[in-house]
mmCIF file of C-alpha atoms in Angstrom:
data_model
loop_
_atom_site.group_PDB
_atom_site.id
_atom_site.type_symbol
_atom_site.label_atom_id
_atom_site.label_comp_id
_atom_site.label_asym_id
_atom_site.label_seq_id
_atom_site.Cartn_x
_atom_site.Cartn_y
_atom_site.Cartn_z
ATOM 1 C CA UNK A 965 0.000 0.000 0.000
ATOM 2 C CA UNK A 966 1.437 2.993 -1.069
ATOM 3 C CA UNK A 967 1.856 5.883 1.510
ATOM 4 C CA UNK A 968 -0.115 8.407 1.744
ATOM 5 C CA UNK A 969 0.122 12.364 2.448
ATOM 6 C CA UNK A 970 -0.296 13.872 5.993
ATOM 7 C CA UNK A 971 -3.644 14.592 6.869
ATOM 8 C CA UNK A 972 -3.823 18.188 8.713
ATOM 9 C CA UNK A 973 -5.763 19.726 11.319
ATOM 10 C CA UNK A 974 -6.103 23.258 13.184
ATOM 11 C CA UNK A 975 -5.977 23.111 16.763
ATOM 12 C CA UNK A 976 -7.062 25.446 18.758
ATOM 13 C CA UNK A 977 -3.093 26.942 18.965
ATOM 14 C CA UNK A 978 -1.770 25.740 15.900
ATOM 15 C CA UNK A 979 -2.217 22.498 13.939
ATOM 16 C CA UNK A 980 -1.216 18.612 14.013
ATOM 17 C CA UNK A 981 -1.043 15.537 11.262
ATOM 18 C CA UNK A 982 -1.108 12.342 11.167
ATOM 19 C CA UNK A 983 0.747 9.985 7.880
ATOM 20 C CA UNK A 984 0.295 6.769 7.774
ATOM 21 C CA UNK A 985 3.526 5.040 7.003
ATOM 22 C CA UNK A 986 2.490 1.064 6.597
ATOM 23 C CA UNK A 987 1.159 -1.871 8.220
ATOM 24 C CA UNK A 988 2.513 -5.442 8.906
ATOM 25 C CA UNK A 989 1.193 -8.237 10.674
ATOM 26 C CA UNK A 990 1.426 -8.290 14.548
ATOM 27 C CA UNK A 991 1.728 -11.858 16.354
ATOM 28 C CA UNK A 992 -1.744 -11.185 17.231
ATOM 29 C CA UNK A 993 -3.537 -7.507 15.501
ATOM 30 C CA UNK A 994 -2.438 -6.254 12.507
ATOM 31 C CA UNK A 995 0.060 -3.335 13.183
ATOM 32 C CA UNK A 996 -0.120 0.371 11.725
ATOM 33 C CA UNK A 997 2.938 2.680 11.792
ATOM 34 C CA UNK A 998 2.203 6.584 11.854
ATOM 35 C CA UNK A 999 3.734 9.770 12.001
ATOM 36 C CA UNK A 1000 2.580 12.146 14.318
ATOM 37 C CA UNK A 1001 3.302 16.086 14.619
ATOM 38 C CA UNK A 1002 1.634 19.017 16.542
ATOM 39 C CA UNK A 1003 3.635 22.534 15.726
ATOM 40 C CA UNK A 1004 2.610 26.033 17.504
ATOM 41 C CA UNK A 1005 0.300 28.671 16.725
ATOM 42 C CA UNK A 1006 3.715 30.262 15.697
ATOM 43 C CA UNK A 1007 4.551 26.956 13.177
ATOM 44 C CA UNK A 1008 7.432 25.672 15.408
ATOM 45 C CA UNK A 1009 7.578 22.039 15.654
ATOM 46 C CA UNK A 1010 6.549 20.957 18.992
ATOM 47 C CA UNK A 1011 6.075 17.214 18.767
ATOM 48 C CA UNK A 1012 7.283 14.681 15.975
ATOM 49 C CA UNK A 1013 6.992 11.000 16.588
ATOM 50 C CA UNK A 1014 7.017 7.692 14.432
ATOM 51 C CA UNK A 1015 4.327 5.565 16.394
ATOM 52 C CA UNK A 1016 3.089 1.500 15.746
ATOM 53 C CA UNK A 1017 -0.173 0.623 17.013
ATOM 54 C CA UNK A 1018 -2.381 -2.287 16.799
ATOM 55 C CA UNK A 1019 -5.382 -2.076 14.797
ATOM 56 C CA UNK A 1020 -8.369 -1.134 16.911
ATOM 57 C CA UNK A 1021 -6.261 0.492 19.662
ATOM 58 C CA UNK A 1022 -5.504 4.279 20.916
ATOM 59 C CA UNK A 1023 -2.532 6.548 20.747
ATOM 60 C CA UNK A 1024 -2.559 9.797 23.020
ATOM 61 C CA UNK A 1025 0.086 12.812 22.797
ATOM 62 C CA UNK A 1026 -0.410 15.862 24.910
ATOM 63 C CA UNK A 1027 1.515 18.908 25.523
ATOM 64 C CA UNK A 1028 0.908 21.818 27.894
ATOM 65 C CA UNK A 1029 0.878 25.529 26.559
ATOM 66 C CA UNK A 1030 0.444 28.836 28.044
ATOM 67 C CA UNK A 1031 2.944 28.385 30.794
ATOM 68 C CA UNK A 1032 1.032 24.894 31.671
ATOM 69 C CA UNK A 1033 -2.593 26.875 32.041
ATOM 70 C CA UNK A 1034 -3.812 25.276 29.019
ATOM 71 C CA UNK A 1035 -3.031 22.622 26.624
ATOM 72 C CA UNK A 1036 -3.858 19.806 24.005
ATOM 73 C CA UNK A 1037 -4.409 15.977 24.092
ATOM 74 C CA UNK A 1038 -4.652 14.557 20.904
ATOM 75 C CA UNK A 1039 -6.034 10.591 20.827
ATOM 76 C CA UNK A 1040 -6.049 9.017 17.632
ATOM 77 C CA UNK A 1041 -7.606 5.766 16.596
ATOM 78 C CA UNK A 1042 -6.534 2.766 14.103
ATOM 79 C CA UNK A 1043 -9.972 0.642 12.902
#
């Protein structure tokens, strides 16, 4: 399966994507691997992280902003 290009989103300061890089087969659930980044409402990246997952499971990044008064949690989903 060819990979595809990252799917983008605003936040509420700034914006993440998500790629997904490829699958294989787990010993039990096939396995997803993604790319995950988050950059500031200034564009600076913040978070960039290769991730594998088992279909049907969750992945959740967070990071605090505004000195820790605020923040986001992203949770993403493989079905």
């Amino acid at each position: 399966m060819p990979l595809l290009k990252p799917q983008a989103f605003k936040l509420t300061e700034g914006q993440a994507s998500v790629m997904y890089r490829e699958s294989s087969d787990g010993k039990k659930k096939r396995r997803l691997a993604l790319a995950v980044t988050m950059d500031d409402k200034e564009g600076k990246r913040v978070a960039d992280m290769k991730v594998s997952v088992d279909l049907g499971d969750y992945v959740v990044v967070g990071r605090s902003i505004d000195n820790g008064k605020t923040g986001h949690v992203l949770a993403l989903s493989c079905h």
